[in-house]
Short mmCIF file of C-alpha atoms in Angstrom, two decimals:
data_model
loop_
_atom_site.label_atom_id
_atom_site.label_comp_id
_atom_site.label_asym_id
_atom_site.label_seq_id
_atom_site.Cartn_x
_atom_site.Cartn_y
_atom_site.Cartn_z
CA UNK A 305 106.22 14.12 11.75
CA UNK A 306 103.32 13.67 14.19
CA UNK A 307 99.78 14.13 12.88
CA UNK A 308 97.35 15.88 15.21
CA UNK A 309 93.59 15.86 14.65
CA UNK A 310 91.41 18.48 16.34
CA UNK A 311 89.63 18.31 18.74
CA UNK A 312 92.45 16.77 20.76
CA UNK A 313 92.57 15.40 24.32
CA UNK A 314 94.68 16.70 27.17
CA UNK A 315 96.39 13.28 27.39
CA UNK A 316 97.43 13.39 23.71
CA UNK A 317 98.84 16.90 24.12
CA UNK A 318 100.82 15.91 27.20
CA UNK A 319 102.61 13.27 25.11
CA UNK A 320 104.20 15.96 22.92
CA UNK A 321 107.79 17.01 23.64
CA UNK A 322 109.89 20.01 22.75
CA UNK A 323 111.31 19.58 19.24
CA UNK A 324 108.45 17.41 17.90
CA UNK A 325 107.35 18.39 14.40
CA UNK A 326 103.59 18.24 13.92
CA UNK A 327 100.97 18.49 11.17
CA UNK A 328 97.62 19.79 12.44
CA UNK A 329 94.19 19.14 10.90
CA UNK A 330 90.75 20.23 12.03
CA UNK A 331 88.99 23.34 13.35
CA UNK A 332 90.82 26.12 15.20
CA UNK A 333 90.37 29.84 15.78
CA UNK A 334 92.58 32.89 15.24
CA UNK A 335 92.94 35.41 18.04
CA UNK A 336 95.57 38.09 18.53
CA UNK A 337 96.02 41.30 20.49
CA UNK A 338 92.58 42.94 20.51
CA UNK A 339 90.87 39.54 20.68
CA UNK A 340 92.83 38.55 23.79
CA UNK A 341 92.06 41.86 25.44
CA UNK A 342 88.39 41.34 24.63
CA UNK A 343 88.39 37.80 26.05
CA UNK A 344 90.09 38.91 29.22
CA UNK A 345 87.51 41.62 29.80
CA UNK A 346 84.40 39.59 28.86
CA UNK A 347 85.06 35.82 29.10
CA UNK A 348 82.30 35.16 26.53
CA UNK A 349 80.45 31.82 26.57
CA UNK A 350 80.18 31.66 22.78
CA UNK A 351 83.90 30.91 22.55
CA UNK A 352 83.63 27.77 24.69
CA UNK A 353 82.55 25.29 21.97
CA UNK A 354 85.02 26.86 19.53
CA UNK A 355 88.02 26.69 21.81
CA UNK A 356 87.57 23.58 23.95
CA UNK A 357 90.21 20.96 23.11
CA UNK A 358 91.17 23.03 20.10
CA UNK A 359 93.92 25.57 19.34
CA UNK A 360 94.33 29.33 19.12
CA UNK A 361 96.31 30.64 16.15
CA UNK A 362 98.07 33.98 16.63
CA UNK A 363 97.44 35.28 13.14
CA UNK A 364 96.06 38.35 11.42
CA UNK A 365 95.40 37.12 7.89
CA UNK A 366 95.07 38.74 4.49
CA UNK A 367 91.63 37.55 3.36
CA UNK A 368 89.51 37.56 0.26
CA UNK A 369 85.72 37.86 0.23
CA UNK A 370 83.98 35.99 -2.57
CA UNK A 371 80.80 37.02 -4.39
CA UNK A 372 78.71 34.45 -2.49
CA UNK A 373 79.79 36.08 0.79
CA UNK A 374 82.25 33.35 1.75
CA UNK A 375 85.85 34.07 2.73
CA UNK A 376 89.22 32.55 2.04
CA UNK A 377 92.70 33.13 3.48
CA UNK A 378 95.23 34.58 1.04
CA UNK A 379 98.17 35.01 3.39
CA UNK A 380 98.21 33.64 6.91
CA UNK A 381 101.50 33.29 8.77
CA UNK A 382 101.90 33.59 12.55
CA UNK A 383 102.31 36.84 14.46
CA UNK A 384 104.53 37.42 17.52
CA UNK A 385 103.06 35.57 20.50
CA UNK A 386 104.77 37.23 23.44
CA UNK A 387 102.30 40.13 23.36
CA UNK A 388 99.64 37.73 24.65
CA UNK A 389 101.81 36.69 27.61
CA UNK A 390 99.69 38.58 30.17
CA UNK A 391 96.51 36.72 29.09
CA UNK A 392 97.35 33.36 27.56
CA UNK A 393 97.75 31.03 30.54
CA UNK A 394 94.38 32.14 31.95
CA UNK A 395 92.66 31.92 28.55
CA UNK A 396 93.99 28.41 27.92
CA UNK A 397 92.92 27.18 31.33
CA UNK A 398 89.45 28.75 31.25
CA UNK A 399 88.56 27.52 27.75
CA UNK A 400 90.57 24.23 27.88
CA UNK A 401 92.63 25.29 24.88
CA UNK A 402 95.24 22.62 24.11
CA UNK A 403 97.74 24.69 22.13
CA UNK A 404 98.58 28.12 20.88
CA UNK A 405 100.29 28.49 17.53
CA UNK A 406 102.41 31.56 16.91
CA UNK A 407 105.97 32.69 16.56
CA UNK A 408 108.81 33.75 18.84
CA UNK A 409 107.72 31.68 21.83
CA UNK A 410 106.22 32.84 25.13
CA UNK A 411 107.40 33.45 28.69
CA UNK A 412 107.47 31.83 32.10
CA UNK A 413 103.82 32.53 32.91
CA UNK A 414 102.61 30.67 29.83
CA UNK A 415 105.16 27.86 30.31
CA UNK A 416 103.82 27.28 33.83
CA UNK A 417 100.26 27.43 32.47
CA UNK A 418 101.02 24.76 29.86
CA UNK A 419 102.14 22.39 32.61
CA UNK A 420 99.15 23.18 34.80
CA UNK A 421 96.28 22.98 32.35
CA UNK A 422 97.82 20.64 29.75
CA UNK A 423 98.91 22.50 26.65
CA UNK A 424 101.79 23.15 24.26
CA UNK A 425 103.20 26.09 22.35
CA UNK A 426 103.51 25.40 18.65
CA UNK A 427 105.89 27.50 16.58
CA UNK A 428 104.93 28.15 12.99
CA UNK A 429 107.36 29.83 10.63
CA UNK A 430 107.01 33.60 10.42
CA UNK A 431 106.67 34.96 6.92
CA UNK A 432 105.43 31.65 5.54
CA UNK A 433 102.13 33.29 4.73
CA UNK A 434 101.57 32.09 1.18
CA UNK A 435 102.27 28.46 2.08
CA UNK A 436 100.35 28.45 5.36
CA UNK A 437 97.30 30.02 3.73
CA UNK A 438 97.17 26.88 1.56
CA UNK A 439 96.80 24.82 4.74
CA UNK A 440 93.66 26.77 5.64
CA UNK A 441 91.18 24.82 3.58
CA UNK A 442 88.03 26.54 4.79
CA UNK A 443 86.91 29.66 6.61
CA UNK A 444 83.94 28.39 8.62
CA UNK A 445 82.95 31.66 10.23
CA UNK A 446 84.20 35.01 11.44
CA UNK A 447 83.29 36.70 14.74
CA UNK A 448 83.53 40.40 15.66
CA UNK A 449 84.82 41.42 12.23
CA UNK A 450 83.12 44.81 12.40
CA UNK A 451 84.40 45.64 15.88
CA UNK A 452 87.94 44.34 15.55
CA UNK A 453 88.78 44.62 11.84
CA UNK A 454 90.24 41.96 9.52
CA UNK A 455 93.58 41.27 11.25
CA UNK A 456 92.10 41.16 14.76
CA UNK A 457 88.79 39.33 14.24
CA UNK A 458 88.17 35.75 15.42
CA UNK A 459 88.42 33.61 12.28
CA UNK A 460 87.08 30.08 12.78
CA UNK A 461 89.05 28.04 10.28
CA UNK A 462 89.58 24.49 9.15
CA UNK A 463 93.19 23.55 8.52
CA UNK A 464 94.73 20.54 6.86
CA UNK A 465 98.25 19.38 7.68
CA UNK A 466 99.30 22.72 9.04
CA UNK A 467 103.04 22.43 9.90
CA UNK A 468 104.50 23.56 13.24
CA UNK A 469 107.14 22.63 15.79
CA UNK A 470 106.60 22.10 19.53
CA UNK A 471 108.95 24.64 21.13
CA UNK A 472 107.31 24.69 24.61
CA UNK A 473 105.77 21.56 26.12
CA UNK A 474 103.74 20.65 29.19
CA UNK A 475 106.83 19.31 31.00
CA UNK A 476 108.63 22.62 31.37
CA UNK A 477 110.71 22.29 28.18
CA UNK A 478 111.33 25.49 26.20
CA UNK A 479 113.58 25.68 23.15
CA UNK A 480 113.49 29.48 23.46
CA UNK A 481 115.03 29.36 26.93
CA UNK A 482 117.88 27.08 25.87
CA UNK A 483 118.73 29.07 22.71
CA UNK A 484 118.70 32.33 24.72
CA UNK A 485 120.95 30.87 27.45
CA UNK A 486 123.54 29.95 24.80
CA UNK A 487 123.40 33.26 22.93
CA UNK A 488 123.63 35.21 26.22
CA UNK A 489 126.98 33.53 26.88
CA UNK A 490 128.29 34.35 23.39
CA UNK A 491 127.04 37.95 23.58
CA UNK A 492 128.74 38.42 26.95
CA UNK A 493 132.08 37.33 25.47
CA UNK A 494 131.68 39.57 22.41
CA UNK A 495 130.73 42.61 24.50
CA UNK A 496 132.98 42.26 27.56
CA UNK A 497 135.81 40.23 26.00
CA UNK B 475 108.91 70.77 -16.54
CA UNK B 476 108.42 67.09 -15.63
CA UNK B 477 104.92 65.88 -16.45
CA UNK B 478 103.23 62.51 -16.15
CA UNK B 479 99.93 60.77 -16.82
CA UNK B 480 98.23 60.49 -13.42
CA UNK B 481 95.97 57.51 -14.20
CA UNK B 482 98.87 55.58 -15.68
CA UNK B 483 101.13 56.39 -12.75
CA UNK B 484 98.52 55.14 -10.27
CA UNK B 485 98.52 51.75 -12.06
CA UNK B 486 102.32 51.73 -12.20
CA UNK B 487 102.43 52.36 -8.45
CA UNK B 488 99.96 49.53 -7.88
CA UNK B 489 102.36 47.22 -9.75
CA UNK B 490 105.21 48.44 -7.52
CA UNK B 491 103.16 47.51 -4.44
CA UNK B 492 102.28 44.11 -5.91
CA UNK B 493 105.95 43.41 -6.59
CA UNK B 494 107.01 44.53 -3.12
CA UNK B 495 104.41 42.33 -1.39
CA UNK B 496 104.76 39.19 -3.48
CA UNK B 497 108.22 39.10 -5.09
CA UNK B 498 111.30 38.98 -2.88
CA UNK B 499 114.28 40.74 -4.54
CA UNK B 500 116.98 38.61 -6.16
CA UNK B 501 119.80 39.71 -3.84
CA UNK B 502 117.73 38.73 -0.79
CA UNK B 503 116.75 35.35 -2.21
CA UNK B 504 120.42 34.64 -2.95
CA UNK B 505 121.33 35.42 0.66
CA UNK B 506 118.65 33.03 1.91
CA UNK B 507 119.86 30.33 -0.50
CA UNK B 508 123.38 30.76 0.86
CA UNK B 509 122.08 30.47 4.43
CA UNK B 510 120.19 27.30 3.46
CA UNK B 511 123.37 25.77 2.01
CA UNK B 512 125.30 26.67 5.16
CA UNK B 513 123.11 24.62 7.55
CA UNK B 514 123.75 20.90 8.18
CA UNK B 515 121.45 18.27 6.66
CA UNK B 516 118.64 17.22 8.98
CA UNK B 517 118.82 20.36 11.16
CA UNK B 518 115.74 22.40 12.05
CA UNK B 519 117.45 25.44 10.51
CA UNK B 520 117.91 23.67 7.17
CA UNK B 521 114.27 22.66 7.14
CA UNK B 522 113.11 26.20 8.00
CA UNK B 523 115.18 27.74 5.20
CA UNK B 524 113.84 25.11 2.81
CA UNK B 525 110.23 26.04 3.68
CA UNK B 526 111.06 29.74 3.40
CA UNK B 527 112.47 29.26 -0.12
CA UNK B 528 109.38 27.31 -1.18
CA UNK B 529 107.14 30.04 0.23
CA UNK B 530 109.03 32.71 -1.72
CA UNK B 531 108.45 30.79 -4.96
CA UNK B 532 104.79 30.15 -4.18
CA UNK B 533 104.10 33.81 -3.38
CA UNK B 534 105.74 34.92 -6.62
CA UNK B 535 103.95 32.31 -8.74
CA UNK B 536 100.50 33.06 -7.28
CA UNK B 537 100.97 36.78 -6.73
CA UNK B 538 100.00 36.54 -3.07
CA UNK B 539 101.75 38.24 -0.14
CA UNK B 540 104.91 36.52 1.13
CA UNK B 541 103.89 37.55 4.65
CA UNK B 542 100.40 38.44 5.87
CA UNK B 543 101.86 41.39 7.74
CA UNK B 544 102.36 43.64 4.75
CA UNK B 545 103.85 46.10 7.15
CA UNK B 546 104.37 49.79 7.23
CA UNK B 547 104.68 50.85 3.61
CA UNK B 548 107.77 53.05 3.59
CA UNK B 549 108.34 55.18 0.49
CA UNK B 550 111.42 57.22 -0.36
CA UNK B 551 110.54 59.35 -3.37
CA UNK B 552 113.17 61.28 -5.32
CA UNK B 553 111.78 64.03 -7.53
CA UNK B 554 113.14 66.55 -10.05
CA UNK B 555 112.65 70.21 -9.23
CA UNK B 556 109.06 71.39 -9.57
CA UNK B 557 107.28 68.04 -9.22
CA UNK B 558 104.42 68.38 -6.73
CA UNK B 559 104.49 66.20 -3.63
CA UNK B 560 100.81 66.40 -2.74
CA UNK B 561 99.66 64.90 -6.04
CA UNK B 562 102.16 62.05 -5.77
CA UNK B 563 101.05 61.42 -2.19
CA UNK B 564 97.42 61.13 -3.22
CA UNK B 565 98.30 58.76 -6.09
CA UNK B 566 100.30 56.55 -3.72
CA UNK B 567 97.31 56.47 -1.34
CA UNK B 568 94.92 55.62 -4.15
CA UNK B 569 97.15 52.76 -5.31
CA UNK B 570 97.45 51.58 -1.69
CA UNK B 571 93.68 51.31 -1.20
CA UNK B 572 93.38 49.43 -4.50
CA UNK B 573 96.15 47.05 -3.40
CA UNK B 574 94.05 46.22 -0.31
CA UNK B 575 91.06 45.45 -2.54
CA UNK B 576 93.25 43.10 -4.57
CA UNK B 577 94.56 41.38 -1.39
CA UNK B 578 98.16 42.45 -2.08
CA UNK B 579 98.10 44.39 1.19
CA UNK B 580 96.36 43.81 4.50
CA UNK B 581 94.34 46.70 5.95
CA UNK B 582 97.03 47.63 8.45
CA UNK B 583 96.22 51.13 9.69
CA UNK B 584 94.66 51.21 13.16
CA UNK B 585 93.52 54.39 14.91
CA UNK B 586 95.68 54.49 18.04
CA UNK B 587 92.99 56.18 20.13
CA UNK B 588 89.86 54.26 19.12
CA UNK B 589 91.41 50.97 17.96
CA UNK B 590 89.41 51.20 14.75
CA UNK B 591 91.01 49.79 11.61
CA UNK B 592 90.62 52.23 8.71
CA UNK B 593 90.00 49.28 6.40
CA UNK B 594 92.09 50.53 3.48
CA UNK B 595 95.61 50.78 4.93
CA UNK B 596 95.46 54.55 4.86
CA UNK B 597 95.60 56.77 7.91
CA UNK B 598 97.53 59.46 9.69
CA UNK B 599 101.18 58.73 8.82
CA UNK B 600 100.27 55.61 6.79
CA UNK B 601 101.74 54.98 4.31
CA UNK B 602 104.98 56.70 5.32
CA UNK B 603 106.30 58.86 2.47
CA UNK B 604 109.58 60.76 2.51
CA UNK B 605 110.39 63.08 -0.42
CA UNK B 606 113.74 64.39 -1.58
CA UNK B 607 114.50 66.61 -4.54
CA UNK B 608 117.38 65.64 -6.81
CA UNK B 609 119.16 66.74 -10.02
CA UNK B 610 118.07 63.78 -12.18
CA UNK B 611 115.32 64.20 -14.78
CA UNK B 612 113.31 61.20 -13.60
CA UNK B 613 111.32 60.22 -10.50
CA UNK B 614 112.32 57.25 -8.39
CA UNK B 615 109.97 55.55 -5.92
CA UNK B 616 111.67 53.22 -3.46
CA UNK B 617 109.25 51.08 -1.44
CA UNK B 618 109.87 48.78 1.51
CA UNK B 619 107.22 46.80 3.41
CA UNK B 620 108.35 46.42 7.01
CA UNK B 621 106.30 44.22 9.30
CA UNK B 622 105.44 44.81 12.94
CA UNK B 623 107.39 41.89 14.42
CA UNK B 624 110.74 43.20 13.25
CA UNK B 625 109.79 46.82 13.92
CA UNK B 626 109.01 45.87 17.53
CA UNK B 627 112.54 44.54 18.09
CA UNK B 628 114.11 47.59 16.44
CA UNK B 629 115.59 49.87 19.06
CA UNK B 630 117.69 52.89 19.92
CA UNK B 631 120.64 53.23 22.32
CA UNK B 632 122.15 56.34 23.85
CA UNK B 633 125.92 56.27 24.34
CA UNK B 634 127.58 55.92 26.73
CA UNK B 635 125.77 52.80 27.95
CA UNK B 636 127.25 51.95 31.32
CA UNK B 637 125.67 48.49 31.63
CA UNK B 638 127.25 47.35 28.36
CA UNK B 639 130.51 49.25 28.84
CA UNK B 640 129.78 50.98 25.54
CA UNK B 641 131.53 54.33 25.05
CA UNK B 642 131.13 57.03 22.44
CA UNK B 643 133.08 55.38 19.62
CA UNK B 644 132.73 52.61 17.06
CA UNK B 645 133.54 49.99 19.68
CA UNK B 646 130.59 51.26 21.71
CA UNK B 647 128.43 51.10 18.58
CA UNK B 648 129.53 47.48 18.07
CA UNK B 649 128.57 46.53 21.63
CA UNK B 650 125.05 47.89 21.56
CA UNK B 651 124.36 46.18 18.23
CA UNK B 652 125.44 42.81 19.63
CA UNK B 653 123.15 43.41 22.60
CA UNK B 654 120.20 44.37 20.40
CA UNK B 655 120.45 41.27 18.22
CA UNK B 656 120.83 39.03 21.26
CA UNK B 657 117.74 40.59 22.85
CA UNK B 658 115.79 40.21 19.61
CA UNK B 659 116.39 36.42 19.41
CA UNK B 660 114.04 35.05 16.73
CA UNK B 661 111.28 37.58 17.42
CA UNK B 662 112.00 39.77 14.40
CA UNK B 663 111.75 36.74 12.08
CA UNK B 664 115.46 35.99 11.97
CA UNK B 665 117.73 35.93 10.09
CA UNK B 666 117.55 39.70 10.06
CA UNK B 667 119.14 42.47 8.08
CA UNK B 668 120.25 45.43 10.19
CA UNK B 669 120.01 49.06 9.18
CA UNK B 670 122.10 51.14 11.57
CA UNK B 671 121.89 54.91 12.04
CA UNK B 672 124.71 56.51 14.04
CA UNK B 673 124.22 60.07 15.30
CA UNK B 674 121.45 62.54 14.49
CA UNK B 675 118.62 63.39 16.87
CA UNK B 676 116.33 60.52 17.87
CA UNK B 677 114.04 60.85 14.85
CA UNK B 678 116.78 61.43 12.25
CA UNK B 679 118.73 58.52 13.69
CA UNK B 680 115.84 56.08 13.19
CA UNK B 681 115.16 57.38 9.69
CA UNK B 682 118.86 57.07 8.87
CA UNK B 683 118.79 53.45 10.04
CA UNK B 684 115.76 52.65 7.86
CA UNK B 685 117.30 54.39 4.85
CA UNK B 686 120.29 52.03 5.08
CA UNK B 687 117.88 49.15 4.43
CA UNK B 688 117.39 50.36 0.87
CA UNK B 689 120.96 49.33 0.03
CA UNK B 690 121.66 46.08 -1.84
CA UNK B 691 122.78 43.09 0.18
CA UNK B 692 126.00 42.81 -1.82
CA UNK B 693 127.19 46.44 -1.81
CA UNK B 694 130.15 47.75 0.16
CA UNK B 695 129.99 50.77 2.45
CA UNK B 696 131.75 53.79 0.92
CA UNK B 697 133.18 54.64 4.35
CA UNK B 698 136.14 52.26 4.92
CA UNK B 699 135.73 52.14 8.73
CA UNK B 700 132.05 51.29 8.47
CA UNK B 701 132.78 48.74 5.72
CA UNK B 702 135.14 46.90 8.09
CA UNK B 703 132.66 47.09 10.96
CA UNK B 704 129.78 45.79 8.83
CA UNK B 705 131.77 42.68 7.93
CA UNK B 706 132.99 42.12 11.49
CA UNK B 707 129.47 42.48 12.92
CA UNK B 708 127.97 40.06 10.43
CA UNK B 709 130.57 37.43 11.34
CA UNK B 710 130.30 37.92 15.09
CA UNK B 711 126.50 38.13 15.24
CA UNK B 712 126.30 34.79 13.46
CA UNK B 713 128.21 33.26 16.39
CA UNK B 714 125.17 33.94 18.59
CA UNK B 715 123.50 30.80 17.23
CA UNK B 716 119.97 32.22 17.24
CA UNK B 717 119.31 30.95 13.71
CA UNK B 718 116.18 31.17 11.57
CA UNK B 719 113.08 31.97 13.68
CA UNK B 720 115.23 31.47 16.80
CA UNK B 721 115.38 27.69 16.31
CA UNK B 722 119.19 27.76 16.48
CA UNK B 723 121.55 27.81 13.50
CA UNK B 724 124.50 29.38 11.72
CA UNK B 725 122.75 32.41 10.24
CA UNK B 726 121.30 34.97 12.64
CA UNK B 727 121.82 38.01 10.42
CA UNK B 728 122.25 38.16 6.65
CA UNK B 729 123.63 41.66 6.46
CA UNK B 730 124.56 44.82 8.37
CA UNK B 731 124.25 48.25 6.71
CA UNK B 732 125.53 51.29 8.56
CA UNK B 733 125.41 55.03 8.05
CA UNK B 734 126.33 58.03 10.15
CA UNK B 735 125.24 61.64 10.46
CA UNK B 736 126.28 64.58 12.59
CA UNK B 737 125.05 64.79 16.16
CA UNK B 738 124.90 67.31 18.97
CA UNK B 739 127.88 67.34 21.34
CA UNK B 740 125.53 66.11 24.09
CA UNK B 741 123.88 63.26 22.16
CA UNK B 742 125.16 60.03 20.65
CA UNK B 743 122.34 57.82 19.41
CA UNK B 744 122.68 54.45 17.74
CA UNK B 745 119.47 53.30 16.04
CA UNK B 746 118.97 49.72 14.99
CA UNK B 747 116.32 48.98 12.42
CA UNK B 748 115.83 45.22 12.34
CA UNK B 749 114.39 43.90 9.07
CA UNK B 750 112.96 40.37 8.88
CA UNK B 751 114.11 37.79 6.32
CA UNK B 752 111.01 38.71 4.27
CA UNK B 753 112.97 41.78 3.22
CA UNK B 754 110.45 43.22 0.79
CA UNK B 755 111.72 46.16 -1.19
CA UNK B 756 111.49 47.22 -4.80
CA UNK B 757 111.92 50.46 -6.67
CA UNK B 758 110.45 52.07 -9.75
CA UNK B 759 111.75 54.86 -11.95
CA UNK B 760 109.52 57.00 -14.11
CA UNK B 761 111.16 58.95 -16.94
CA UNK B 762 109.98 61.98 -18.82
CA UNK B 763 108.42 59.81 -21.55
CA UNK B 764 106.20 58.11 -18.98
CA UNK B 765 108.16 54.85 -19.17
CA UNK B 766 108.77 52.95 -15.96
CA UNK B 767 111.31 50.35 -14.99
CA UNK B 768 111.24 48.24 -11.84
CA UNK B 769 114.14 46.96 -9.79
#
C-alpha cells in the first residue's frame, strides 16, 4: 500500500504503476459531468490553486448540512468516469491535475494525456459510499452549489487514507484494456463457437 | 373497501425507502459472500469483495446509503380494487422528499432541458411508479433503487442481429446477452444481476426486464426453457473474467432473471436491464388493519 500526500509532484506521480494500491490524504476536489462542461466552456482561474498538483474526484455525494452551516459527506463513492473522456486530458494538462479518481476507467485520449502531462487514473470501488464517506474528514468549501446542485457542485474536501488502485498510469499501462482484450476473446468463442 | 391511515402510511413508506437505501437484502449479501469465497487469496477481486462486504455492514449499522447514487426509485405497487392511485402517489412523493432531508436519498431529479436539480428527488417521471390491481386484500409496495452507472450499460437489441449472428430464437437471445455483458465490462459496478425482457414493444420490453429484477436471487424460473438458459448464461458469463468493478475475477454476474411476453410478428426485442452489485430492493405489505411487514 503506497501512501500519497496531496499536493503531489509530477515526479512522484510518474513513479506509480498500474496495479499499485494507494491511500490518499490531503485536499482534493469533486467534479463530474456538469462541472467538466462548465470548466471546458469557462476555464476559470479560481480553480487553479484548488487543482494544481491535486486530484479530481468523480463523485456526486449525499451530503448533510449542519446547524452551523458546515457540511459533511454521508455517502461518497465514485461515479462512472468515461463520461468525462472528451474533457479530461485537457483539464488535467491545463490545471496540472495529477490524478482523477473514479470508476470504470477512461479511454485512449485520457491515457495519452496521462503520459503527456504526468498523471494517473485511480479506480475507487463503486458502491463503497458509506466507507468512502468516512475517508472524507472535512468539507472545506463548496463552489457553484446553487447553479449545479448537490451532486454536480465542486466540493473541496480533505480526505484521509482514501483507498484506490492505479488502473491507468503515465507509461501507457491500462488494466481496463487488458481485461477487455481477454473478455473479447472469450465472448467471441461463446457467440461464434 | 380498503382504508388506511395516510400519515402512518407516509412514515411506513419512509422506512421502506430507508431500508432500500441502507440495508442490502439477505439473498444479495449471500451471493456476494459466495463470490468473495470463490476468489483466490491475495487477488484484487478478493480484496474488492472484502471491502464491499464491510461497506454493506457499515451502511446498515449507521443507516447511511450503501451507494451515493440512490438511483431511480422504481416502485411496483399492487392494490386491491378501489384503492386510489393518486393518493398513494402523493404519499410516496412526500416520503421521498423527507428521505432526501434525512440524507437517505440524494436529490437525483434533474430537469433535462434546464439542467436544474429539483432538490428533493421529485420531478416529471421521478420517482417511477407502476400500479397493478390484484385480488389480494392487502397492498404491496416493491421498491428498487437503480443507479445511473448500471442503467447506462443497460441496453436493448433487435433480432436478428447480423453482426452477432443472432437469430430470432433463444440462441439469438443468448448471444446478445453475452455481447451486452462483455461491452459493459465493470462499468455497471460488476458483478451485475441481469433482468432480461424478451418480446413486447420497446417500452414493454424494458419494463419487463426491470420487473424480473424483483425476483429473489435463489428462485427458479417457472418456464423450464428459461430456467435452463438462466443457469447456462450465469456460468458462461462468468468465464468472461471481468470480475468485480472490472478488475478481473471469477464472478462477473451473480444472477440472470428472464421473462418473455408476446411481440408483433415484425419485432423481436431483447432488453437487458443491468443491476449493479448494490442491488437495493425491499418490499412492504400493508394489510387492512394498517399493519405493515417488510421484506
